[in-house]
Coordinates of N, CA and C in Angstrom, one line a residue:
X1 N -8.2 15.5 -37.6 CA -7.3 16.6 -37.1 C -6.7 16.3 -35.8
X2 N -5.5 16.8 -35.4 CA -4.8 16.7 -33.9 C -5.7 16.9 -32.9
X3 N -5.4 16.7 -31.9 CA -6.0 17.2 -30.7 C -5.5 16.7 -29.4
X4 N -5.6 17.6 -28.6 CA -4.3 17.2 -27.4 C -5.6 16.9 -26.5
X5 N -6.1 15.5 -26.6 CA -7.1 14.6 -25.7 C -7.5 15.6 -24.4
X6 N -6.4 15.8 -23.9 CA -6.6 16.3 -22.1 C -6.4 17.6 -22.0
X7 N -6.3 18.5 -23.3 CA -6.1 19.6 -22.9 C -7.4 21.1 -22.2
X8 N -7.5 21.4 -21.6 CA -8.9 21.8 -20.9 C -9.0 22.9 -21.7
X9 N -10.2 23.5 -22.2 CA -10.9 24.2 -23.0 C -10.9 24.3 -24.1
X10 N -10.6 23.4 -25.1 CA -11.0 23.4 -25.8 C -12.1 23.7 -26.8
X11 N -11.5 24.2 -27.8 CA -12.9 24.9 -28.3 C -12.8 24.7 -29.9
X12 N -14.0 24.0 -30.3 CA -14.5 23.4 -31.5 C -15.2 23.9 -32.3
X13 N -16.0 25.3 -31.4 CA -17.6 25.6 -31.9 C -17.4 26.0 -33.3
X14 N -18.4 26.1 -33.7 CA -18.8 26.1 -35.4 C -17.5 26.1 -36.4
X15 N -16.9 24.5 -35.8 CA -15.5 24.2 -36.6 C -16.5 23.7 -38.3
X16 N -17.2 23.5 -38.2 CA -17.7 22.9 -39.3 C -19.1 23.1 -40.0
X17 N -19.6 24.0 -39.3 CA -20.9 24.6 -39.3 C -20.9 25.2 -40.5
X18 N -22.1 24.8 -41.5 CA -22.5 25.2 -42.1 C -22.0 24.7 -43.6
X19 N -21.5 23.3 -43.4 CA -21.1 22.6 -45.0 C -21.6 21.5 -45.1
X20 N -22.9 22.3 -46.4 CA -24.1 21.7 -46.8 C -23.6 20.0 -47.3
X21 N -22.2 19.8 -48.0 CA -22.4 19.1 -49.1 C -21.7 17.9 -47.8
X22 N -21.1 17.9 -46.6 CA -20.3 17.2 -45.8 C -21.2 15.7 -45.9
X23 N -20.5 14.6 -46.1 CA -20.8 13.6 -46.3 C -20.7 12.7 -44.9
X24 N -19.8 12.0 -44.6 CA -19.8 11.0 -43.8 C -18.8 11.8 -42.7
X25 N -18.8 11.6 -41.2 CA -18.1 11.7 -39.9 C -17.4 11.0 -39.5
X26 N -16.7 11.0 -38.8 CA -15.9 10.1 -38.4 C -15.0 10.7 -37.2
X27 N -15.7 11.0 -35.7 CA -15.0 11.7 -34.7 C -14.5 11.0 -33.6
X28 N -12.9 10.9 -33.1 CA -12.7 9.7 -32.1 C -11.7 10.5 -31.2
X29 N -12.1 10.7 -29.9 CA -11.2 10.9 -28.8 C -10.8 12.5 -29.1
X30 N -12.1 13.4 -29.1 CA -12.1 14.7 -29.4 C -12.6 14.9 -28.7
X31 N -12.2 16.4 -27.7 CA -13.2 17.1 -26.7 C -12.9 16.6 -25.6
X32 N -12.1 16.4 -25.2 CA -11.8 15.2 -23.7 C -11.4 15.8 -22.2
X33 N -11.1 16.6 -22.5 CA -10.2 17.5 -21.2 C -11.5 18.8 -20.5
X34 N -11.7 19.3 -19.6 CA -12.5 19.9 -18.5 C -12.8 21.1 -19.7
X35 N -14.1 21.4 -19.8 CA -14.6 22.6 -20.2 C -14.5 23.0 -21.6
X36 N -14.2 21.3 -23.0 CA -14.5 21.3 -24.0 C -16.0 21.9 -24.6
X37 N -15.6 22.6 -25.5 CA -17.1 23.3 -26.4 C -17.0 22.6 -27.8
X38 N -17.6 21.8 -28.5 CA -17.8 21.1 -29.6 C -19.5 22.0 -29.8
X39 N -20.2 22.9 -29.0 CA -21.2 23.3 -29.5 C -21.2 23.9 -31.2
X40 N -22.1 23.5 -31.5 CA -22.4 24.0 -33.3 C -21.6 23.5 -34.1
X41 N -20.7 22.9 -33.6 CA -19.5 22.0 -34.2 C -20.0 21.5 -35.9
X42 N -21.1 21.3 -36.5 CA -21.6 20.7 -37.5 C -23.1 21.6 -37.4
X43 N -23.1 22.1 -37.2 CA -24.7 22.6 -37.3 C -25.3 23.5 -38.8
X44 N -26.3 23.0 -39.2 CA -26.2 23.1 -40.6 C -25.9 22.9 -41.4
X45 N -25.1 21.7 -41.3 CA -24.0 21.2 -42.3 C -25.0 19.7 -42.5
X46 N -24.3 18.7 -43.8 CA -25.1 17.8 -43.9 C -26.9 18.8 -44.4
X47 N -26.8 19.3 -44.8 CA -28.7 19.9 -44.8 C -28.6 20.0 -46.2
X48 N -27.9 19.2 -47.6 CA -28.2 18.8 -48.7 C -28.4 17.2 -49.1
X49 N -28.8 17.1 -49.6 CA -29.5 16.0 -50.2 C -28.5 15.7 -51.3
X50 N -27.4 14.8 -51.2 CA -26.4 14.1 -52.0 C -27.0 13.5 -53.1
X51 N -27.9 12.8 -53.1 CA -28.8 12.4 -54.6 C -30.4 12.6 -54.6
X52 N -30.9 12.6 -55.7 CA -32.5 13.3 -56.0 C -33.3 12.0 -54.8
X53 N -32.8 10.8 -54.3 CA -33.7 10.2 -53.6 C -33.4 8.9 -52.8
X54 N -33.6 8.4 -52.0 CA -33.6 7.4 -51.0 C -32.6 7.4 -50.0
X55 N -32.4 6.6 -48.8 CA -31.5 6.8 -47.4 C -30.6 6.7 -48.0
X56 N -29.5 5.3 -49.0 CA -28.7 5.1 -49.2 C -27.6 6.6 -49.2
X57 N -28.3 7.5 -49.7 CA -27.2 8.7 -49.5 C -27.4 9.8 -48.1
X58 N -27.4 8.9 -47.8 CA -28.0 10.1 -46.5 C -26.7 9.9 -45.8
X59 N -26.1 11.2 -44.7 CA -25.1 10.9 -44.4 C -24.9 10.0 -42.9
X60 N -23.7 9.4 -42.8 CA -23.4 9.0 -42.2 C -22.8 9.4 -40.7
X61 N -22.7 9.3 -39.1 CA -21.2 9.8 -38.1 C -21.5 8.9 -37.4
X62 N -19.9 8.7 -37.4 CA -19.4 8.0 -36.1 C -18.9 8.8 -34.5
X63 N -19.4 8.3 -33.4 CA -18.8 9.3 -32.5 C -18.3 8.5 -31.4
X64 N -17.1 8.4 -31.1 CA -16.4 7.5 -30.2 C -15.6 8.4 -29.3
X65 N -15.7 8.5 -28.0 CA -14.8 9.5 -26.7 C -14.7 10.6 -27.4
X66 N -16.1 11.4 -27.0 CA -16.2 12.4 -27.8 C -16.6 13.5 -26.8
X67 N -15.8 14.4 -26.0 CA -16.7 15.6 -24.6 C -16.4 14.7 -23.4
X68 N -15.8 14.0 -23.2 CA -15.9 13.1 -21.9 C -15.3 13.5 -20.6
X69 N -14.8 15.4 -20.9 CA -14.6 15.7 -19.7 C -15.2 16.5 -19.0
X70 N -15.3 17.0 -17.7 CA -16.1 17.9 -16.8 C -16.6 18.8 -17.7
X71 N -17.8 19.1 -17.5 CA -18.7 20.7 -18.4 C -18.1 20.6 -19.9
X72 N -18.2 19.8 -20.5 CA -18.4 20.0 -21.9 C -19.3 19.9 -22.7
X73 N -19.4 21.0 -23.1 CA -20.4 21.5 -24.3 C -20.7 20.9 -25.6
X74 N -21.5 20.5 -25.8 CA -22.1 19.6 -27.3 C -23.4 19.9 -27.6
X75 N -23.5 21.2 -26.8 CA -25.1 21.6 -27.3 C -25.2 21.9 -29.0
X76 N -26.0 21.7 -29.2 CA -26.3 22.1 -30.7 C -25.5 21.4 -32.0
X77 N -24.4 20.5 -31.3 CA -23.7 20.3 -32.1 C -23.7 19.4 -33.6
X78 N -25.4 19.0 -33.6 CA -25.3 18.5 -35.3 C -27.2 19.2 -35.6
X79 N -27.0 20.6 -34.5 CA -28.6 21.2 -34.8 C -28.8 21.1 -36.1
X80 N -29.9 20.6 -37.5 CA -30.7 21.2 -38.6 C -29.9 20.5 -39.2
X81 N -29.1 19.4 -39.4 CA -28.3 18.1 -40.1 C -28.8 17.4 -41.2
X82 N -30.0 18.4 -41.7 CA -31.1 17.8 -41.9 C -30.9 16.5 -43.1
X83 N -30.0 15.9 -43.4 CA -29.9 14.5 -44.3 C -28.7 13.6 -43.3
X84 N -28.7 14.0 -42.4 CA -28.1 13.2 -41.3 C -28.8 11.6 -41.3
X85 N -28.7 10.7 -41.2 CA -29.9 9.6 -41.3 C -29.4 8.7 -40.7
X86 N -28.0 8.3 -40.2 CA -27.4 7.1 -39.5 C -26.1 7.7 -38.5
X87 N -26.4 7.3 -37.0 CA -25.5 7.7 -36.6 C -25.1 5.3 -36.3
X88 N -23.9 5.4 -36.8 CA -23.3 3.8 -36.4 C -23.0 3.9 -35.4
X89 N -22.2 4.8 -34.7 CA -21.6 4.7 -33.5 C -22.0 5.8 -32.2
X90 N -22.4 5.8 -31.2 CA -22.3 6.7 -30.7 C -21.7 6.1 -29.0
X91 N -20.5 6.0 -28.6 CA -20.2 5.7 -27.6 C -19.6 6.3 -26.8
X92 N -19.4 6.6 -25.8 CA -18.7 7.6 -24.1 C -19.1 9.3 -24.9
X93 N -19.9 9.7 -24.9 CA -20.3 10.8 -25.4 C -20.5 11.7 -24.4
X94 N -20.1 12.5 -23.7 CA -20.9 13.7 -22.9 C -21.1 13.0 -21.6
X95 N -19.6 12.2 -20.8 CA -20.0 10.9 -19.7 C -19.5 11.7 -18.8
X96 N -19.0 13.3 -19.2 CA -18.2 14.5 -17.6 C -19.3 14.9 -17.0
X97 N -19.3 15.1 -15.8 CA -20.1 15.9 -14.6 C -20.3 17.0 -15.4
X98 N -21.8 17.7 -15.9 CA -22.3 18.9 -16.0 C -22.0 18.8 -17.4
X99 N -22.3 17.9 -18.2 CA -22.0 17.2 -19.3 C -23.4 18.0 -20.1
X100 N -22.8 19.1 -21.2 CA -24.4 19.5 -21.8 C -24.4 19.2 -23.6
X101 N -25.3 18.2 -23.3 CA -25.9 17.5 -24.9 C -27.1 18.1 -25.0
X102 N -27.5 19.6 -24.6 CA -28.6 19.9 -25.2 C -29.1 20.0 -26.5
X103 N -30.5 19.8 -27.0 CA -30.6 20.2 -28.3 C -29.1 19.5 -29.4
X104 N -28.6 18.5 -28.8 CA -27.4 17.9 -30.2 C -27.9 17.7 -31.6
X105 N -28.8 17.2 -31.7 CA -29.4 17.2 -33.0 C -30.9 17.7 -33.3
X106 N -31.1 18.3 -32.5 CA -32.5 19.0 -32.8 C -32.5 19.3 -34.4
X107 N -33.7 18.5 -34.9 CA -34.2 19.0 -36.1 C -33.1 18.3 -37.4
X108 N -32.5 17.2 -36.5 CA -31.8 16.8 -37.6 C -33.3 15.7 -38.2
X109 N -34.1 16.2 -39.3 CA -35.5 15.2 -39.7 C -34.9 14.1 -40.2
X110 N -34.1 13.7 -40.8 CA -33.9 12.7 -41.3 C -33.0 11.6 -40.5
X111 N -32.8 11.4 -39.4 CA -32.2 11.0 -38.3 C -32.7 9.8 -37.8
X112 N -33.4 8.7 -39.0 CA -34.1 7.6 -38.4 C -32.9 6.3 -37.8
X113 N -31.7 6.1 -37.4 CA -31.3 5.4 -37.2 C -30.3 5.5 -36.4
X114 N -30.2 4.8 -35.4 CA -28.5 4.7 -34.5 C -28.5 3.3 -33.9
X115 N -27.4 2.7 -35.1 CA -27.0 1.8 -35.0 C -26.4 0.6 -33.2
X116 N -25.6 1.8 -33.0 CA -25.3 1.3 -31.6 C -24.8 2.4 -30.5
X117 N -25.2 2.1 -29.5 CA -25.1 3.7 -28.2 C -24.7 2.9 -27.1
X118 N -23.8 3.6 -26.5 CA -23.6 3.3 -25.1 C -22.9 4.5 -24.5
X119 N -23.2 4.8 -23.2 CA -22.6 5.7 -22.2 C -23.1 6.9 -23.1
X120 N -23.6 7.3 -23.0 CA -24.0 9.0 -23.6 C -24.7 9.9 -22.6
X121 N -24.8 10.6 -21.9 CA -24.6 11.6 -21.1 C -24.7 10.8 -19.6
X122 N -23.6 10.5 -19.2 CA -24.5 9.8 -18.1 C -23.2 10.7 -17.0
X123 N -22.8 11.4 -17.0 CA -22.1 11.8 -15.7 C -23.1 12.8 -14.7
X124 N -22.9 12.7 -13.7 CA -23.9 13.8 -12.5 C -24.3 15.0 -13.3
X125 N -25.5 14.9 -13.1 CA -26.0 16.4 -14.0 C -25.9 16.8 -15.1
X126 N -25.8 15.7 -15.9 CA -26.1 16.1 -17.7 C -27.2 16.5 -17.8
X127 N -26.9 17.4 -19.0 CA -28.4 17.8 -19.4 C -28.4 17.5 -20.7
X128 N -29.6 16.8 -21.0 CA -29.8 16.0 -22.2 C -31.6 16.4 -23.3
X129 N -31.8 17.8 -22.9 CA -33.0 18.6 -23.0 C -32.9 18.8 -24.7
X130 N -34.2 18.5 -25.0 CA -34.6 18.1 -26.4 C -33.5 17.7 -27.2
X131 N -32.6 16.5 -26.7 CA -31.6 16.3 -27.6 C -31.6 15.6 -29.3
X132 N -32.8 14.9 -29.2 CA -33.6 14.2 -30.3 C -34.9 14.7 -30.7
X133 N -35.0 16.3 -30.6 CA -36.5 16.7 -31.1 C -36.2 17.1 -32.3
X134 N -36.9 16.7 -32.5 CA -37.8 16.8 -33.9 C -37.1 16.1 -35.1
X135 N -36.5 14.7 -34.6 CA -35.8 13.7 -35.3 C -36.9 13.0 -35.6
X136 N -36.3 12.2 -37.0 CA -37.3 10.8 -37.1 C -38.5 11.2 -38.3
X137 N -38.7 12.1 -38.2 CA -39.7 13.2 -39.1 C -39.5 13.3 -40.4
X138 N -39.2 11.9 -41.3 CA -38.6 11.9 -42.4 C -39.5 13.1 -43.6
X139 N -38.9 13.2 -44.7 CA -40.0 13.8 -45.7 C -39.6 12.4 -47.0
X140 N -38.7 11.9 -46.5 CA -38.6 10.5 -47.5 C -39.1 9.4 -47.2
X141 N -39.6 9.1 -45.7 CA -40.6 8.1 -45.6 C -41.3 7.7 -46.5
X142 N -41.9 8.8 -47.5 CA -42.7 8.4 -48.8 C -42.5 7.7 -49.8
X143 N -40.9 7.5 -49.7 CA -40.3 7.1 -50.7 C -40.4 5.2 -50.6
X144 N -40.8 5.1 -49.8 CA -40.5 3.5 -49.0 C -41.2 3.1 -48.5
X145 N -41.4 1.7 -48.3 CA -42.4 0.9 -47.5 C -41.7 0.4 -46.4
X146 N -40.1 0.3 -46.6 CA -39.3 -0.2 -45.7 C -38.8 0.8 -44.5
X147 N -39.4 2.0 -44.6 CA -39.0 3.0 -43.7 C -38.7 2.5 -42.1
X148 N -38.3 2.5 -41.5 CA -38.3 1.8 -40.2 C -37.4 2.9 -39.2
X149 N -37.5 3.3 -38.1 CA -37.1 3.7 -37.0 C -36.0 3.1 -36.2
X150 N -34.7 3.2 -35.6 CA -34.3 2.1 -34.8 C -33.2 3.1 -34.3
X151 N -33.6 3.5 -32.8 CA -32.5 3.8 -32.3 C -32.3 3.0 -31.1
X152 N -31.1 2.8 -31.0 CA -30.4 1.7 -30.1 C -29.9 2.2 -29.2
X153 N -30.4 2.5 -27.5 CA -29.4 3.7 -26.6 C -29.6 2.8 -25.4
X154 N -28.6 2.7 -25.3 CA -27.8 1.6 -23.3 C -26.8 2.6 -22.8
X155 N -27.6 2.9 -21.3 CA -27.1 3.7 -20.3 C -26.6 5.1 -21.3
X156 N -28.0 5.2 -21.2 CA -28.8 6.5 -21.9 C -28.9 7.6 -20.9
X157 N -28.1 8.8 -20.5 CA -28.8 9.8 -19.6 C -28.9 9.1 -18.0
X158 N -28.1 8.2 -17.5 CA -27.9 7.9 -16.5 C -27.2 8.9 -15.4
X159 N -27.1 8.6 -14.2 CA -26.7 9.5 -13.2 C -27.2 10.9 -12.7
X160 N -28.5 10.9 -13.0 CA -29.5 12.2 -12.6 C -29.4 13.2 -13.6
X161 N -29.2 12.5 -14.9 CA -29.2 13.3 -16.5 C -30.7 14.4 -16.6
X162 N -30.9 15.2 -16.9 CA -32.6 15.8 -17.3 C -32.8 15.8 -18.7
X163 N -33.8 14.7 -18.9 CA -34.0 14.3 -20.4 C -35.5 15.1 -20.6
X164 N -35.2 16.6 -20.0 CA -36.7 17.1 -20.3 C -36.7 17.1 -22.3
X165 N -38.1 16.8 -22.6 CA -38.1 17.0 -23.7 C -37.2 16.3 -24.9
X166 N -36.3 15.6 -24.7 CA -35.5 14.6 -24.9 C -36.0 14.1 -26.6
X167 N -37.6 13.5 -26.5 CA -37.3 13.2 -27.8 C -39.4 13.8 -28.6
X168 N -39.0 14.8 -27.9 CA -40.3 15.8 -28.2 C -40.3 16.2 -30.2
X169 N -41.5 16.2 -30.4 CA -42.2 16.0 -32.0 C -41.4 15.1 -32.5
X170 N -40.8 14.0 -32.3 CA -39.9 13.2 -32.7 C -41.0 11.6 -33.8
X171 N -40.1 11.2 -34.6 CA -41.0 10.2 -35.1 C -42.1 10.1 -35.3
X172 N -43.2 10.9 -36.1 CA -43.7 11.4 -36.8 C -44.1 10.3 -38.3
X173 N -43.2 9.9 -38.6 CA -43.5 9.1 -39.9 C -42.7 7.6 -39.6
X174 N -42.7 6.6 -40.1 CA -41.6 5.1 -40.7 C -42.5 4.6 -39.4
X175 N -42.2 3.1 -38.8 CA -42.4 2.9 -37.9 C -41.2 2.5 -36.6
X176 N -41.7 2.7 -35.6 CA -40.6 2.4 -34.7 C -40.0 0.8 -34.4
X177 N -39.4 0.5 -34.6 CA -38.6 -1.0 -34.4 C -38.3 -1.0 -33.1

């Protein structure tokens, strides 16, 4: 969809909220200008199960210059995702002063992987409070011996970010790589 990069307030919230069957993401240079809201943006959505079993169908997002300006909101934005399972990209995410990635995926359980990360909340005063709880908590770990963990995060919550609770009841099941 369009989007005018720098335009300030933007508002996204529960543009997408609540579509079970949403498969793969793909978000680039959304949310950019002072006092963007992408909160709930996807929340609840992704929480079906595309085939009777294994990761292979689990879905996919990409997130590339995604919130990167002053006070933008991305709380909640992929809360309860729950067949969420690979994020490939997550880069300049939430990098504005007063930058809030709370709770972004809380409870997305099926959330064992992020391919590659860089710059994700790192402007003055992010808040980055239980952004990864209660991820990793597969209920398909059972299905595999190959279950494995791997999140990959460089200049993670830098610049006096509060990662309280950050990645609380998290990974629970697979092992961590």
């Amino acid at each position: 969809f369009a989007n005018e990069p720098t335009m300030a307030g933007t508002n996204l919230t529960l543009m997408f909220a609540n579509c079970p069957q949403l498969k793969d993401v793909l978000l680039s240079h959304v949310g950019l200008g002072l006092d963007a809201n992408l909160s709930n943006m996807f929340q609840n959505s992704m929480s079906k199960q595309l085939a009777d079993e294994g990761f292979e169908d689990l879905t996919t997002i990409s997130l590339n210059d995604i919130g990167t300006g002053d006070n933008a909101k991305l709380t909640q934005m992929f809360e309860s995702a729950a067949y969420l399972g690979t994020i490939t990209l997550m880069n300049d995410v939430g990098t504005g002063s007063g930058a809030d990635l709370s709770y972004m995926f809380r409870n997305a359980s099926n959330l064992y992987r992020i391919v590659s990360s860089e710059n994700v909340g790192t402007g003055a005063g992010a808040n980055l409070t239980g952004m990864f709880m209660n991820t990793g908590n597969s209920e398909l770990a059972n299905l595999t011996t190959d279950f494995v963990i791997t999140y990959n995060l460089r200049n993670f919550g830098s610049g006096g970010a509060d990662l309280t609770d950050c990645f609380r009841n998290s990974f629970s099941t697979g092992y961590l790589a």
